[in-house]
Amino acid sequence: MYRLITLFVCIFLCSCYATKRLPDGTKVLSKKYKNIDKFDPFIYSQIDPNYFYKQVEVYKTGKSYKDVMGYWRGPSSRRLQFYDGGYIRILVDNQKESPDPDLSGKRGIIYMKNQDIRIDRDTADQDGTLQKQTLKVIVKGDKIYLVERLFGMSWGWSSNPMCYVFQKAEKVPEEWKQYKPDW
């Protein structure tokens, strides 16, 4: 009986986050992000959606993004691309890039909640299970700091939050702007 209940619980939990694979092999959430209706155009007065933002460092932090508790890694080829309406695409390391978001990149949204800018994005845990992660966003000049909340994933505790630092980089090519996100 316990095995049957365990099986049903596992099936239910696995069905909570429906996923699909893009042609480049990236696994993404296929459900729509429900916080997209909280997008505030004011955000784009601080972040320029006409530019990519390239990751320049990642480190462990405390409650503030300024609390560097351990350097983890330096620059990578990971970039953020912002779209009208609050949609974000994360172009990941070692993946073939396409201007079409239906062909490559991870997905996310940016929005306001309680006077804070936040990003919801899809992320995978160690066994490859995809889930939603919420990050706090701090913008300082041309840098964007994405800080895991102490409740890192939407379901769990993160005792060592990470801070992902992105810097304004090259301009988004005009042909890339013709594609519209659908997540």
Coordinates of C-alpha atoms in Angstrom, one line a residue:
M1 CA 0.0 0.0 0.0
Y2 CA 2.8 2.4 0.9
R3 CA 4.6 1.7 -2.4
L4 CA 1.4 2.6 -4.3
I5 CA 1.0 5.8 -2.4
T6 CA 4.6 6.7 -2.9
L7 CA 4.3 6.0 -6.7
F8 CA 1.2 8.3 -7.0
V9 CA 3.0 11.1 -5.0
C10 CA 6.1 10.8 -7.3
I11 CA 3.9 10.9 -10.5
F12 CA 2.0 13.9 -9.1
L13 CA 5.2 15.8 -8.3
C14 CA 6.8 15.0 -11.6
S15 CA 3.8 16.3 -13.5
C16 CA 3.8 19.7 -11.6
Y17 CA 6.5 21.1 -13.9
A18 CA 5.8 20.1 -17.5
T19 CA 8.9 20.4 -19.7
K20 CA 10.0 20.2 -23.3
R21 CA 13.3 20.1 -25.1
L22 CA 14.4 22.8 -27.6
P23 CA 16.2 21.7 -30.8
D24 CA 19.6 22.6 -29.2
G25 CA 18.9 20.1 -26.4
T26 CA 18.0 22.7 -23.7
K27 CA 15.2 21.5 -21.4
V28 CA 12.7 24.3 -20.6
L29 CA 9.5 24.6 -18.7
S30 CA 6.5 24.5 -21.0
K31 CA 4.0 26.1 -18.7
K32 CA 3.5 29.9 -18.8
Y33 CA 5.0 32.0 -16.0
K34 CA 2.2 33.3 -13.8
N35 CA 4.0 36.4 -12.5
I36 CA 4.3 37.9 -16.0
D37 CA 1.3 40.1 -15.3
K38 CA 3.4 41.9 -12.6
F39 CA 5.9 43.3 -15.2
D40 CA 6.4 47.0 -14.7
P41 CA 7.9 49.0 -17.7
F42 CA 9.8 51.0 -15.1
I43 CA 12.3 48.1 -14.9
Y44 CA 13.5 48.9 -18.4
S45 CA 14.5 52.4 -17.3
Q46 CA 17.2 50.7 -15.2
I47 CA 18.0 47.8 -17.6
D48 CA 18.5 48.4 -21.3
P49 CA 16.6 45.7 -23.2
N50 CA 18.6 46.7 -26.4
Y51 CA 21.7 45.1 -25.0
F52 CA 22.8 41.6 -23.9
Y53 CA 24.1 41.4 -20.3
K54 CA 27.1 39.0 -20.0
Q55 CA 27.9 37.1 -16.8
V56 CA 31.1 38.4 -15.3
E57 CA 31.3 36.5 -12.0
V58 CA 29.4 34.3 -9.6
Y59 CA 30.0 34.1 -5.8
K60 CA 28.5 32.9 -2.6
T61 CA 26.8 35.6 -0.6
G62 CA 25.0 36.3 2.6
K63 CA 21.8 38.3 3.0
S64 CA 23.2 41.2 0.9
Y65 CA 24.7 40.9 -2.5
K66 CA 27.7 42.8 -1.1
D67 CA 28.5 40.0 1.4
V68 CA 31.1 38.1 -0.7
M69 CA 31.5 34.8 1.2
G70 CA 33.5 32.9 -1.3
Y71 CA 34.5 33.4 -4.8
W72 CA 33.2 30.7 -7.1
R73 CA 34.0 31.5 -10.7
G74 CA 34.8 34.2 -13.1
P75 CA 33.4 35.2 -16.5
S76 CA 31.5 32.9 -18.7
S77 CA 29.7 33.1 -22.0
R78 CA 26.3 33.1 -20.3
R79 CA 24.1 36.1 -21.4
L80 CA 20.7 37.6 -20.6
Q81 CA 18.5 38.9 -23.4
F82 CA 15.5 41.0 -22.4
Y83 CA 12.2 41.2 -24.4
D84 CA 9.3 43.6 -24.4
G85 CA 6.7 42.8 -21.8
G86 CA 9.2 41.4 -19.2
Y87 CA 10.4 38.2 -20.9
I88 CA 14.0 37.1 -20.5
R89 CA 16.1 34.5 -22.4
I90 CA 19.2 33.1 -20.8
L91 CA 21.7 32.0 -23.4
V92 CA 23.7 29.3 -21.7
D93 CA 27.3 28.3 -21.9
N94 CA 28.4 25.7 -24.5
Q95 CA 25.0 25.7 -26.3
K96 CA 24.4 26.6 -29.9
E97 CA 22.7 30.0 -30.1
S98 CA 19.9 31.0 -32.4
P99 CA 18.1 34.4 -32.6
D100 CA 14.8 32.4 -32.3
P101 CA 14.0 31.7 -28.6
D102 CA 12.0 28.6 -29.7
L103 CA 15.3 27.1 -30.8
S104 CA 17.8 27.9 -28.0
G105 CA 18.2 29.4 -24.5
K106 CA 16.5 29.0 -21.2
R107 CA 13.5 31.1 -20.2
G108 CA 12.5 33.5 -17.5
I109 CA 10.5 36.7 -16.7
I110 CA 11.3 39.9 -14.8
Y111 CA 8.7 41.6 -12.7
M112 CA 8.0 43.8 -9.6
K113 CA 6.9 42.4 -6.2
N114 CA 6.8 44.4 -3.0
Q115 CA 8.9 47.2 -4.5
D116 CA 11.7 44.7 -5.5
I117 CA 12.6 43.5 -9.0
R118 CA 12.6 39.8 -9.3
I119 CA 13.3 37.2 -12.0
D120 CA 11.6 33.8 -12.2
R121 CA 13.6 31.4 -14.4
D122 CA 13.8 27.7 -15.1
T123 CA 16.7 25.9 -13.6
A124 CA 17.7 22.3 -13.1
D125 CA 18.9 20.5 -10.0
Q126 CA 21.7 18.0 -9.8
D127 CA 19.6 15.1 -11.2
G128 CA 18.3 17.2 -14.1
T129 CA 14.8 17.9 -12.7
L130 CA 13.6 21.3 -14.0
Q131 CA 11.9 23.8 -11.7
K132 CA 11.2 27.5 -11.2
Q133 CA 13.7 29.6 -9.3
T134 CA 13.1 33.2 -8.1
L135 CA 16.0 35.6 -7.9
K136 CA 16.2 39.1 -6.4
V137 CA 17.5 41.7 -8.9
I138 CA 19.7 44.6 -7.9
V139 CA 20.7 47.0 -10.7
K140 CA 23.8 49.2 -10.1
G141 CA 24.8 51.2 -13.2
D142 CA 25.6 48.7 -16.0
K143 CA 25.7 45.7 -13.7
I144 CA 22.8 43.4 -12.7
Y145 CA 23.1 41.3 -9.6
L146 CA 20.9 38.3 -9.4
V147 CA 20.7 37.0 -5.9
E148 CA 19.1 33.7 -4.9
R149 CA 16.7 34.3 -2.1
L150 CA 17.4 32.5 1.2
F151 CA 14.5 30.4 0.1
G152 CA 16.4 29.7 -3.2
M153 CA 14.0 27.5 -5.1
S154 CA 10.3 28.1 -4.9
W155 CA 10.2 25.0 -2.6
G156 CA 13.4 24.9 -0.6
W157 CA 16.0 26.5 1.6
S158 CA 19.3 27.8 0.4
S159 CA 21.7 28.4 3.2
N160 CA 24.5 29.6 0.8
P161 CA 22.8 31.8 -1.8
M162 CA 24.7 32.6 -5.0
C163 CA 25.0 36.0 -6.6
Y164 CA 25.3 36.1 -10.4
V165 CA 26.7 39.3 -11.7
F166 CA 26.0 40.4 -15.3
Q167 CA 27.3 43.5 -17.1
K168 CA 25.9 45.3 -20.0
A169 CA 27.7 44.0 -23.1
E170 CA 27.1 44.1 -26.9
K171 CA 24.0 45.4 -28.6
V172 CA 21.3 42.9 -29.5
P173 CA 21.3 42.5 -33.3
E174 CA 18.1 43.9 -35.0
E175 CA 17.3 40.5 -36.6
W176 CA 17.1 39.0 -33.1
K177 CA 14.4 41.5 -32.1
Q178 CA 11.9 40.1 -34.6
Y179 CA 11.2 37.0 -32.5
K180 CA 8.6 37.2 -29.8
P181 CA 8.7 35.0 -26.6
D182 CA 5.7 32.8 -25.8
W183 CA 6.4 31.7 -22.2

